[in-house]
Short mmCIF file of C-alpha atoms and ligand atoms in Angstrom, two decimals:
data_model
loop_
_atom_site.label_atom_id
_atom_site.label_comp_id
_atom_site.label_asym_id
_atom_site.label_seq_id
_atom_site.Cartn_x
_atom_site.Cartn_y
_atom_site.Cartn_z
CA MET A 1 0.31 -0.10 0.08
CA ASP A 2 2.09 3.08 -1.22
CA LEU A 3 1.44 6.40 -0.31
CA LEU A 4 0.50 9.04 -2.95
CA LYS A 5 4.38 10.61 -2.11
CA GLU A 6 5.74 7.64 -3.91
CA ALA A 7 3.61 7.38 -6.96
CA LEU A 8 4.43 11.30 -7.49
CA ALA A 9 7.79 10.84 -6.96
CA ASN A 10 8.85 8.31 -9.21
CA PRO A 11 5.28 7.22 -11.34
CA VAL A 12 5.57 4.09 -13.36
CA PHE A 13 2.79 5.17 -16.35
CA GLY A 14 0.75 2.59 -16.69
CA ALA A 15 1.54 0.71 -13.50
CA ALA A 16 -1.95 -0.29 -11.95
CA TRP A 17 -2.69 1.64 -8.56
CA THR A 18 -4.90 2.68 -5.80
CA ALA A 19 -5.19 5.83 -4.14
CA ARG A 20 -6.15 5.86 -0.39
CA GLY A 21 -7.18 9.37 0.87
CA TRP A 22 -9.59 12.24 1.28
CA VAL A 23 -11.19 14.53 -1.49
CA ARG A 24 -10.57 17.54 -1.35
CA THR A 25 -12.19 19.22 -4.70
CA LYS A 26 -14.57 17.33 -7.40
CA ARG A 27 -15.22 18.92 -10.45
CA ASP A 28 -18.14 17.27 -12.13
CA MET A 29 -18.26 17.87 -16.12
CA LYS A 30 -20.19 16.26 -19.04
CA SER A 31 -17.47 14.00 -20.06
CA VAL A 32 -15.36 13.78 -17.63
CA VAL A 33 -15.26 14.05 -13.76
CA PHE A 34 -12.36 15.41 -11.68
CA VAL A 35 -11.69 14.25 -8.06
CA GLU A 36 -8.65 15.11 -6.33
CA VAL A 37 -7.57 12.91 -2.95
CA ASN A 38 -4.92 14.39 -1.01
CA ASP A 39 -3.33 11.46 1.89
CA GLY A 40 -1.78 13.78 3.20
CA SER A 41 1.33 11.91 2.47
CA CYS A 42 2.66 15.35 0.33
CA MET A 43 1.44 18.63 -0.93
CA ALA A 44 0.27 17.36 -4.11
CA ASN A 45 -3.01 16.10 -4.64
CA LEU A 46 -3.55 13.16 -7.15
CA GLN A 47 -6.30 14.09 -9.77
CA CYS A 48 -8.45 10.81 -10.51
CA THR A 49 -10.09 11.04 -13.69
CA PHE A 50 -13.30 9.59 -14.60
CA ASN A 51 -14.13 9.16 -18.39
CA ARG A 52 -17.68 9.40 -19.06
CA GLU A 53 -17.66 9.69 -22.69
CA ALA A 54 -18.26 6.09 -23.41
CA GLY A 55 -21.15 6.59 -19.98
CA LEU A 56 -19.96 5.13 -16.59
CA PRO A 57 -21.58 2.12 -14.56
CA THR A 58 -24.29 3.58 -12.34
CA GLU A 59 -22.65 2.25 -9.56
CA ILE A 60 -19.76 4.40 -10.10
CA GLU A 61 -21.98 7.28 -10.62
CA ALA A 62 -23.25 6.34 -7.63
CA GLU A 63 -20.39 6.66 -5.76
CA LEU A 64 -19.27 10.24 -7.37
CA ALA A 65 -22.02 11.34 -6.08
CA LYS A 66 -21.15 10.75 -2.69
CA ALA A 67 -17.65 11.54 -3.44
CA VAL A 68 -17.69 15.19 -2.44
CA THR A 69 -15.42 17.65 -0.07
CA GLY A 70 -13.88 15.57 3.01
CA ALA A 71 -14.83 11.99 2.11
CA ALA A 72 -12.49 9.04 2.49
CA VAL A 73 -12.40 7.15 -0.90
CA VAL A 74 -10.50 4.34 -2.79
CA VAL A 75 -9.90 5.23 -5.99
CA GLU A 76 -8.25 2.26 -8.42
CA GLY A 77 -7.12 3.45 -11.86
CA THR A 78 -3.34 3.06 -13.38
CA LEU A 79 -1.45 6.08 -13.31
CA ALA A 80 -1.17 8.14 -16.84
CA GLU A 81 0.86 11.15 -17.60
CA SER A 82 -1.10 14.19 -16.82
CA PRO A 83 -2.00 16.77 -19.51
CA ALA A 84 -3.18 19.50 -17.26
CA ALA A 85 -0.48 21.98 -16.31
CA GLY A 86 1.45 22.04 -12.76
CA GLN A 87 1.22 17.61 -12.67
CA VAL A 88 3.30 15.33 -13.84
CA CYS A 89 0.59 12.66 -13.20
CA GLU A 90 -2.76 11.35 -12.73
CA LEU A 91 -4.78 8.38 -12.37
CA ALA A 92 -7.16 7.33 -15.14
CA ALA A 93 -9.71 5.79 -12.24
CA LYS A 94 -11.56 3.25 -13.04
CA THR A 95 -13.29 2.25 -9.93
CA ILE A 96 -14.62 4.28 -6.51
CA ARG A 97 -15.84 3.52 -3.03
CA VAL A 98 -16.53 5.98 -0.94
CA ILE A 99 -15.36 4.77 2.37
CA GLY A 100 -16.44 7.86 4.63
CA GLU A 101 -18.82 10.23 3.70
CA ALA A 102 -18.35 13.63 4.73
CA GLY A 103 -21.88 15.59 3.34
CA ALA A 104 -22.61 19.28 3.11
CA GLY A 105 -22.19 19.79 7.05
CA TYR A 106 -18.20 19.15 6.44
CA PRO A 107 -16.43 22.13 8.28
CA LEU A 108 -13.73 22.36 5.12
CA GLN A 109 -15.56 23.08 2.36
CA LYS A 110 -14.47 26.62 1.02
CA LYS A 111 -10.83 26.12 -0.88
CA ARG A 112 -9.35 28.66 1.86
CA HIS A 113 -10.52 29.52 5.33
CA SER A 114 -8.30 31.99 7.64
CA LEU A 115 -6.03 30.76 9.79
CA GLU A 116 -8.37 32.31 12.92
CA PHE A 117 -11.61 29.77 11.80
CA LEU A 118 -9.15 26.91 11.43
CA ARG A 119 -7.50 27.63 15.25
CA GLU A 120 -11.23 26.79 16.27
CA MET A 121 -10.96 23.52 14.04
CA SER A 122 -7.80 22.38 15.45
CA HIS A 123 -8.97 18.49 14.81
CA LEU A 124 -9.58 19.01 11.83
CA ARG A 125 -7.14 21.56 9.90
CA ALA A 126 -4.91 18.88 9.29
CA ARG A 127 -6.38 18.25 6.22
CA THR A 128 -5.82 21.52 4.84
CA ASN A 129 -2.80 22.87 2.75
CA THR A 130 -1.28 24.94 5.07
CA PHE A 131 -1.42 22.58 8.20
CA GLY A 132 -0.40 19.53 6.63
CA ALA A 133 2.31 21.24 5.58
CA VAL A 134 3.20 22.24 9.42
CA ALA A 135 2.72 18.52 10.13
CA ARG A 136 5.43 17.76 7.41
CA VAL A 137 7.24 20.39 8.40
CA ARG A 138 7.56 19.47 12.28
CA SER A 139 8.09 15.43 11.48
CA SER A 140 11.10 16.24 9.01
CA LEU A 141 12.89 18.63 11.74
CA ALA A 142 12.23 16.55 14.43
CA PHE A 143 13.86 13.82 13.14
CA ALA A 144 16.81 16.52 11.82
CA VAL A 145 17.21 17.12 15.47
CA HIS A 146 17.76 13.47 16.31
CA ALA A 147 20.46 12.81 13.37
CA PHE A 148 22.35 16.40 14.33
CA PHE A 149 22.92 15.37 17.69
CA LYS A 150 23.50 11.54 16.88
CA GLU A 151 25.94 12.51 14.46
CA ARG A 152 28.07 14.44 16.94
CA GLY A 153 28.25 11.80 19.67
CA PHE A 154 25.47 13.47 21.86
CA GLN A 155 22.84 10.59 23.61
CA TYR A 156 19.23 11.29 24.16
CA VAL A 157 18.44 11.68 27.38
CA HIS A 158 14.61 11.92 28.77
CA THR A 159 14.57 14.46 31.73
CA PRO A 160 11.51 14.28 33.81
CA VAL A 161 8.13 16.12 33.30
CA ILE A 162 7.07 16.88 37.09
CA THR A 163 10.34 18.19 38.93
CA ALA A 164 10.30 19.90 42.35
CA SER A 165 13.07 22.09 40.98
CA ASP A 166 12.32 25.35 39.26
CA ALA A 167 15.01 25.31 36.92
CA GLU A 168 15.35 29.35 36.18
CA GLY A 169 12.90 31.19 38.11
CA ALA A 170 11.98 31.77 34.38
CA GLY A 171 8.62 30.89 33.57
CA ALA A 172 5.91 30.67 36.27
CA MET A 173 5.14 26.95 36.30
CA PHE A 174 1.89 24.79 36.34
CA ARG A 175 0.97 22.85 39.75
CA VAL A 176 0.57 19.06 39.68
CA SER A 177 -1.03 17.06 42.35
CA ALA A 178 -3.40 14.01 43.60
CA ASP A 179 -4.24 13.09 46.41
CA ILE A 180 -3.45 9.58 48.08
CA ALA A 181 -4.43 7.92 51.24
CA GLY A 182 -2.32 8.21 54.15
CA PRO A 183 -2.22 5.25 56.93
CA ASP A 184 -4.96 6.58 58.57
CA GLY A 185 -7.26 6.81 55.85
CA GLU A 186 -6.53 10.77 55.51
CA LYS A 187 -5.65 12.78 52.11
CA ARG A 188 -2.15 13.42 51.28
CA PRO A 189 -0.39 15.02 48.65
CA PHE A 190 0.79 12.78 45.90
CA PHE A 191 4.68 13.72 46.17
CA GLY A 192 4.56 14.97 50.09
CA ARG A 193 5.79 18.78 48.50
CA ASN A 194 5.12 21.02 45.66
CA ALA A 195 5.63 19.43 42.42
CA TYR A 196 5.16 21.41 39.08
CA LEU A 197 5.37 21.02 35.24
CA THR A 198 9.10 21.01 34.35
CA VAL A 199 10.20 24.54 32.74
CA SER A 200 13.10 23.19 31.06
CA GLY A 201 15.30 20.26 31.32
CA GLN A 202 18.48 21.83 31.89
CA LEU A 203 19.76 20.95 35.03
CA GLU A 204 18.75 17.15 34.81
CA ALA A 205 20.36 17.49 31.35
CA GLU A 206 23.83 18.81 33.16
CA THR A 207 23.43 16.04 35.76
CA TYR A 208 24.00 13.48 32.41
CA ALA A 209 26.48 15.58 30.75
CA MET A 210 28.62 15.63 33.79
CA ALA A 211 28.60 11.66 33.34
CA LEU A 212 27.94 11.26 29.27
CA SER A 213 29.90 14.00 27.83
CA ARG A 214 27.26 15.24 25.31
CA VAL A 215 23.69 14.77 25.82
CA TYR A 216 20.70 16.76 25.03
CA THR A 217 16.84 16.78 26.09
CA PHE A 218 13.88 17.34 23.72
CA GLY A 219 10.72 16.92 24.91
CA PRO A 220 7.13 18.82 26.17
CA THR A 221 8.13 21.92 28.62
CA PHE A 222 5.30 24.17 29.92
CA ARG A 223 5.13 27.79 31.36
CA ALA A 224 2.24 29.33 32.87
CA GLU A 225 2.82 32.10 30.39
CA ASN A 226 0.20 34.90 31.42
CA SER A 227 1.06 36.35 27.54
CA ASN A 228 -0.93 36.68 24.43
CA THR A 229 1.42 37.00 21.72
CA ALA A 230 2.53 35.45 18.77
CA ARG A 231 5.59 33.75 20.12
CA HIS A 232 4.64 32.44 23.77
CA LEU A 233 2.66 29.01 24.16
CA ALA A 234 2.10 27.51 27.78
CA GLU A 235 2.84 24.02 26.47
CA PHE A 236 6.15 24.01 23.81
CA TRP A 237 8.62 21.60 22.79
CA MET A 238 12.24 22.06 23.36
CA ILE A 239 15.54 21.18 22.32
CA GLU A 240 18.17 21.27 25.19
CA PRO A 241 22.15 20.08 24.18
CA GLU A 242 24.18 20.51 27.43
CA ALA A 243 28.38 19.45 26.35
CA ALA A 244 30.91 18.86 29.38
CA PHE A 245 34.05 20.37 28.01
CA PHE A 246 31.79 22.93 26.10
CA GLU A 247 32.82 26.85 26.52
CA LEU A 248 30.76 29.41 25.40
CA ARG A 249 32.29 29.72 21.96
CA ASP A 250 31.80 25.67 21.27
CA ASN A 251 28.24 26.45 22.34
CA MET A 252 27.88 29.26 19.88
CA ALA A 253 29.54 26.94 17.29
CA LEU A 254 27.12 24.26 17.76
CA ALA A 255 24.32 25.99 17.59
CA GLU A 256 24.69 28.27 15.02
CA ASP A 257 25.33 24.48 13.10
CA PHE A 258 22.63 23.33 15.07
CA ILE A 259 20.14 26.15 13.19
CA LYS A 260 22.02 25.71 10.02
CA PHE A 261 21.67 21.82 9.69
CA LEU A 262 18.11 22.28 10.40
CA LEU A 263 16.85 24.81 7.78
CA GLY A 264 19.20 22.99 4.99
CA THR A 265 17.19 19.90 6.59
CA ALA A 266 14.05 21.62 5.36
CA LEU A 267 15.38 23.29 2.27
CA GLU A 268 16.24 19.60 1.37
CA GLU A 269 13.33 17.56 2.37
CA CYS A 270 10.09 19.69 2.36
CA GLY A 271 10.97 21.71 -1.04
CA ASP A 272 7.09 21.43 -2.19
CA ASP A 273 6.03 22.38 1.29
CA LEU A 274 8.41 25.28 1.48
CA ALA A 275 7.42 26.56 -1.87
CA PHE A 276 4.23 26.36 -0.78
CA PHE A 277 4.89 28.30 2.30
CA ASP A 278 6.88 31.04 0.06
CA LYS A 279 3.90 31.30 -2.14
CA ARG A 280 1.20 32.14 0.13
CA ILE A 281 2.23 32.80 3.59
CA ARG A 282 5.83 34.62 3.37
CA PRO A 283 7.28 35.55 -0.30
CA GLY A 284 11.12 35.47 -0.24
CA LEU A 285 10.97 32.42 2.53
CA ILE A 286 13.19 30.35 0.33
CA ASP A 287 15.80 32.58 -0.59
CA THR A 288 16.26 33.56 3.21
CA LEU A 289 16.69 30.46 4.27
CA SER A 290 19.08 29.47 1.86
CA ALA A 291 20.82 32.72 2.68
CA VAL A 292 21.09 31.70 6.21
CA VAL A 293 22.54 28.68 5.73
CA SER A 294 25.07 29.72 3.59
CA SER A 295 25.49 32.74 6.23
CA LYS A 296 28.09 33.81 8.76
CA PHE A 297 26.02 34.73 11.92
CA THR A 298 26.94 38.09 13.73
CA HIS A 299 28.15 37.86 17.25
CA ILE A 300 27.71 40.93 19.57
CA PRO A 301 28.13 41.28 23.19
CA TYR A 302 25.65 42.58 25.15
CA THR A 303 27.17 45.80 25.44
CA ASP A 304 28.05 46.35 21.88
CA ALA A 305 24.53 45.57 21.30
CA VAL A 306 23.20 48.65 23.22
CA ALA A 307 25.98 51.37 22.44
CA GLU A 308 24.78 50.38 18.68
CA LEU A 309 20.67 50.33 19.92
CA GLY A 310 21.78 53.96 21.78
CA LYS A 311 22.78 55.28 18.80
CA ASN A 312 19.35 54.96 17.04
CA ALA A 313 17.47 55.48 20.22
CA GLY A 314 15.08 57.76 18.78
CA ARG A 315 13.41 55.06 17.29
CA PHE A 316 12.25 52.81 19.93
CA VAL A 317 9.46 52.82 22.69
CA PHE A 318 11.44 51.54 25.32
CA LYS A 319 15.04 53.50 25.41
CA PRO A 320 17.43 51.11 25.18
CA SER A 321 19.78 51.30 28.41
CA TRP A 322 22.32 48.75 30.11
CA GLY A 323 20.77 45.87 32.62
CA PHE A 324 17.54 45.83 31.05
CA ASP A 325 16.59 43.02 28.91
CA LEU A 326 16.40 43.70 24.73
CA GLN A 327 12.72 44.21 23.90
CA SER A 328 11.47 42.53 20.76
CA GLU A 329 11.74 46.08 18.75
CA HIS A 330 15.45 46.01 20.17
CA GLU A 331 15.70 42.42 19.08
CA THR A 332 14.27 43.54 15.37
CA PHE A 333 16.56 46.81 14.79
CA LEU A 334 19.47 44.04 15.53
CA THR A 335 18.71 41.22 13.41
CA GLU A 336 16.69 43.16 11.14
CA GLU A 337 18.90 46.12 10.45
CA VAL A 338 22.27 45.61 12.21
CA ALA A 339 22.95 41.98 11.17
CA ARG A 340 20.51 41.54 8.17
CA GLY A 341 19.93 38.30 9.71
CA PRO A 342 20.71 35.62 12.54
CA VAL A 343 22.73 37.60 15.61
CA ILE A 344 24.41 35.56 18.40
CA VAL A 345 24.10 38.28 21.43
CA THR A 346 26.18 37.46 24.32
CA ASP A 347 27.70 38.85 28.19
CA TYR A 348 24.71 39.72 29.31
CA PRO A 349 24.25 41.61 32.41
CA ALA A 350 24.12 38.72 34.97
CA SER A 351 21.10 40.56 37.01
CA ILE A 352 18.93 40.03 34.27
CA LYS A 353 20.21 36.40 33.31
CA ALA A 354 19.47 33.36 35.39
CA PHE A 355 21.75 32.15 38.64
CA TYR A 356 23.76 29.26 36.71
CA MET A 357 25.18 31.34 34.17
CA LYS A 358 28.97 31.54 34.81
CA MET A 359 30.19 35.22 35.92
CA ASN A 360 32.65 37.21 33.79
CA ASP A 361 35.53 38.69 35.15
CA ASP A 362 34.29 41.80 35.00
CA GLY A 363 31.85 40.66 38.12
CA LYS A 364 28.41 42.10 36.42
CA THR A 365 28.45 39.86 33.10
CA VAL A 366 27.42 36.24 32.53
CA ARG A 367 28.48 33.62 29.84
CA ALA A 368 24.87 34.20 28.16
CA MET A 369 24.12 33.70 24.82
CA ASP A 370 20.67 34.17 23.01
CA VAL A 371 20.20 33.54 19.11
CA LEU A 372 18.33 36.35 17.58
CA VAL A 373 16.52 35.77 14.07
CA PRO A 374 14.99 38.42 11.80
CA ARG A 375 11.14 38.90 12.50
CA LEU A 376 10.50 36.66 15.55
CA GLY A 377 13.42 37.52 17.49
CA GLU A 378 14.98 35.16 20.21
CA ILE A 379 14.89 31.46 19.55
CA ILE A 380 17.42 30.34 21.58
CA GLY A 381 18.86 30.69 25.11
CA GLY A 382 22.03 29.70 26.44
CA SER A 383 25.37 30.21 28.46
CA GLU A 384 28.57 28.75 29.41
CA ARG A 385 27.61 27.14 33.20
CA GLU A 386 29.44 28.12 36.17
CA ALA A 387 31.43 25.03 37.17
CA ASP A 388 33.04 27.05 40.43
CA LEU A 389 31.32 25.59 43.58
CA GLU A 390 32.04 28.49 45.76
CA LYS A 391 31.33 31.13 43.18
CA LEU A 392 27.80 29.08 42.31
CA GLU A 393 26.51 28.96 45.93
CA LYS A 394 27.77 32.61 46.26
CA ARG A 395 25.23 33.36 43.39
CA MET A 396 22.50 31.39 44.91
CA LYS A 397 22.89 32.84 47.74
CA SER A 398 22.56 36.49 46.85
CA LEU A 399 19.10 35.65 44.82
CA GLY A 400 18.16 34.29 48.02
CA MET A 401 17.78 30.82 47.14
CA ASP A 402 17.53 27.98 49.14
CA THR A 403 20.84 26.09 48.68
CA ASN A 404 19.75 22.91 50.26
CA ALA A 405 17.41 22.08 47.87
CA TYR A 406 19.85 22.08 45.13
CA SER A 407 22.31 20.52 46.64
CA TRP A 408 22.35 17.62 43.95
CA TYR A 409 22.91 20.04 41.49
CA LEU A 410 25.82 21.77 43.23
CA ASP A 411 27.72 18.15 44.08
CA LEU A 412 28.24 18.73 40.11
CA ARG A 413 30.34 21.29 40.99
CA ARG A 414 31.68 19.59 44.43
CA TYR A 415 32.77 16.20 42.45
CA GLY A 416 34.49 16.73 39.20
CA SER A 417 33.76 19.81 38.19
CA ALA A 418 34.15 20.62 34.58
CA PRO A 419 33.46 23.43 32.03
CA HIS A 420 29.93 22.94 30.43
CA SER A 421 27.81 24.63 28.17
CA GLY A 422 24.38 24.58 26.47
CA PHE A 423 21.20 26.23 25.35
CA GLY A 424 17.36 25.73 24.13
CA LEU A 425 15.99 26.09 21.38
CA GLY A 426 12.08 26.08 21.46
CA PHE A 427 11.32 23.79 19.07
CA GLU A 428 7.94 26.11 17.70
CA ARG A 429 9.84 29.13 17.16
CA LEU A 430 11.84 27.09 15.03
CA ILE A 431 8.76 26.29 13.08
CA GLN A 432 7.77 29.31 12.78
CA TYR A 433 11.27 30.28 11.05
CA VAL A 434 10.71 27.53 8.83
CA THR A 435 7.50 28.30 7.44
CA GLY A 436 6.99 31.96 7.65
CA MET A 437 3.81 31.27 9.92
CA VAL A 438 2.90 34.12 12.14
CA ASN A 439 1.54 32.55 15.48
CA ILE A 440 3.17 30.36 17.08
CA ARG A 441 -0.10 28.47 17.50
CA ASP A 442 -0.78 27.66 14.05
CA VAL A 443 2.89 25.64 14.15
CA ILE A 444 2.27 23.29 16.64
CA PRO A 445 -1.17 20.84 16.52
CA TYR A 446 -3.37 21.26 19.93
CA PRO A 447 -1.90 24.89 21.10
CA ARG A 448 -1.96 25.57 24.63
CA ALA A 449 -2.07 29.17 26.09
CA VAL A 450 -4.23 31.37 28.84
CA GLY A 451 -8.00 30.05 27.75
CA GLN A 452 -7.00 27.41 25.34
CA ALA A 453 -6.99 23.68 26.93
CA ALA A 454 -9.20 21.66 24.23
CA PRO A 455 -9.51 20.12 22.33
P1 ATP B 1 11.20 34.68 25.60
O1 ATP B 1 12.08 35.80 26.28
O2 ATP B 1 11.16 34.84 24.47
O3 ATP B 1 10.08 34.81 26.78
P2 ATP B 1 12.46 32.98 27.71
O4 ATP B 1 13.93 34.05 27.35
O5 ATP B 1 12.16 33.22 28.87
O6 ATP B 1 12.04 33.68 25.87
P3 ATP B 1 14.26 30.41 27.92
O7 ATP B 1 14.02 30.32 29.16
O8 ATP B 1 15.61 30.86 27.04
O9 ATP B 1 13.09 31.83 27.29
O10 ATP B 1 13.78 29.28 26.88
C1 ATP B 1 14.55 29.14 25.96
C2 ATP B 1 14.06 29.03 24.34
O11 ATP B 1 12.96 28.42 24.26
C3 ATP B 1 13.49 30.18 24.07
O12 ATP B 1 14.83 30.75 23.09
C4 ATP B 1 12.51 30.06 22.88
O13 ATP B 1 12.65 29.73 22.10
C5 ATP B 1 11.28 28.77 23.70
N1 ATP B 1 10.72 29.56 24.37
C6 ATP B 1 10.54 29.86 25.69
N2 ATP B 1 9.24 30.13 26.46
C7 ATP B 1 8.46 29.93 25.08
C8 ATP B 1 6.62 29.90 25.42
N3 ATP B 1 6.48 30.50 26.12
N4 ATP B 1 6.57 29.39 23.66
C9 ATP B 1 7.74 28.86 23.31
N5 ATP B 1 8.82 28.49 23.05
C10 ATP B 1 9.16 29.45 24.04
MN1 MN B 2 15.87 33.33 26.78
#
């Protein structure tokens, strides 16, 4: 049982073939009926042509009448060269069976629906060109993530989804709770303490990097972000490599290679899907992605970035100022006007970054790196980690953290400490970047955000 993708890639004209899929459109004419079938394995539909010139059996006419948009069908025929423009191959159809009717109630009758309308239809939207393409790009790049790390000796570690430690204090956390019965039948909290959904697998990944040298995690991540932006979700997927003996430079090089590898894979494996996004969603997309693959990312320390922004202060609502996080208008300026491409900003003020980042000799900045890309801003956040026990303890105490709760984490610095670095890439931000889709809710099958958890 072949998928459409195979038949269309190397069609054997004259060979018998069975198409199984869903009707996209039907054009019923006097002497011919065209049924466009798609099975989701690729962007293209297969045009199934029923020739009526010599008349069609009544059973077939009856099935054709039911073969409306959305119906599931099995069509048998032979592959033939297509005279129509824009397709190499069609199916000279002999029989058709409608195995799942759709009817007039099928919500996706029109050829083009707004993304907003489709957002209310997450269970059906994968049957559209746009969401089918997003799903294929996602799948292709998920495999590419594993291929990239496997080639470089990174081992895949599964860090927990439920955790008792707040990795960065960065994102607000979702609490996880359930009651169990104690010895006297009284209700007790399941974990005996507060537990949460993870905001990052980093701390746990670090423990494995200090044993296996190079590891990565790739899993769901949760942040109770009370923000309604086009680039934040409450549930998203994050890829977090962590490598022992990597300093910030190595980390930056890894991040740059990683992004280029992923974009290169998309260009290679998802050509038709990207062509669609280029035409319908974001003109120039393919050229931009190709240019990034062969570019050199711009590197700029935070202090220099703020100085550069300061020269253009008049253009910003938030005046750039040392010690404050870059606003998205600043990120846009840096990527779209200063670098005209991806930028890695490094050495941020310690005060705006997480406790585990390695302090620079200036005592004010840390070895952080954010990768910013045009139109999205931050896509990666990472750093070299503080490997010195005393310095790390001091920093944690100054932030009012309970060092006892993190004694397992401090053990990494107590026993066999070594320089190590890592970063987090938001998978959905990557998919936004690669597809040109504007809203992050349109690049994950079932988006979770404030007020949205179903279906
Ligand atoms: P931002 O400043 O964009 O909110 P962050 O600095 O809080 O992000 P990090 O903690 O550095 O994010 O997380 C690493 C990466 O995870 C980010 O660079 C981004 O790609 C992704 N990410 C973070 N928060 C979200 C979110 N709520 N939804 C989707 N992706 C996210
Ligand atoms: Mn960040």
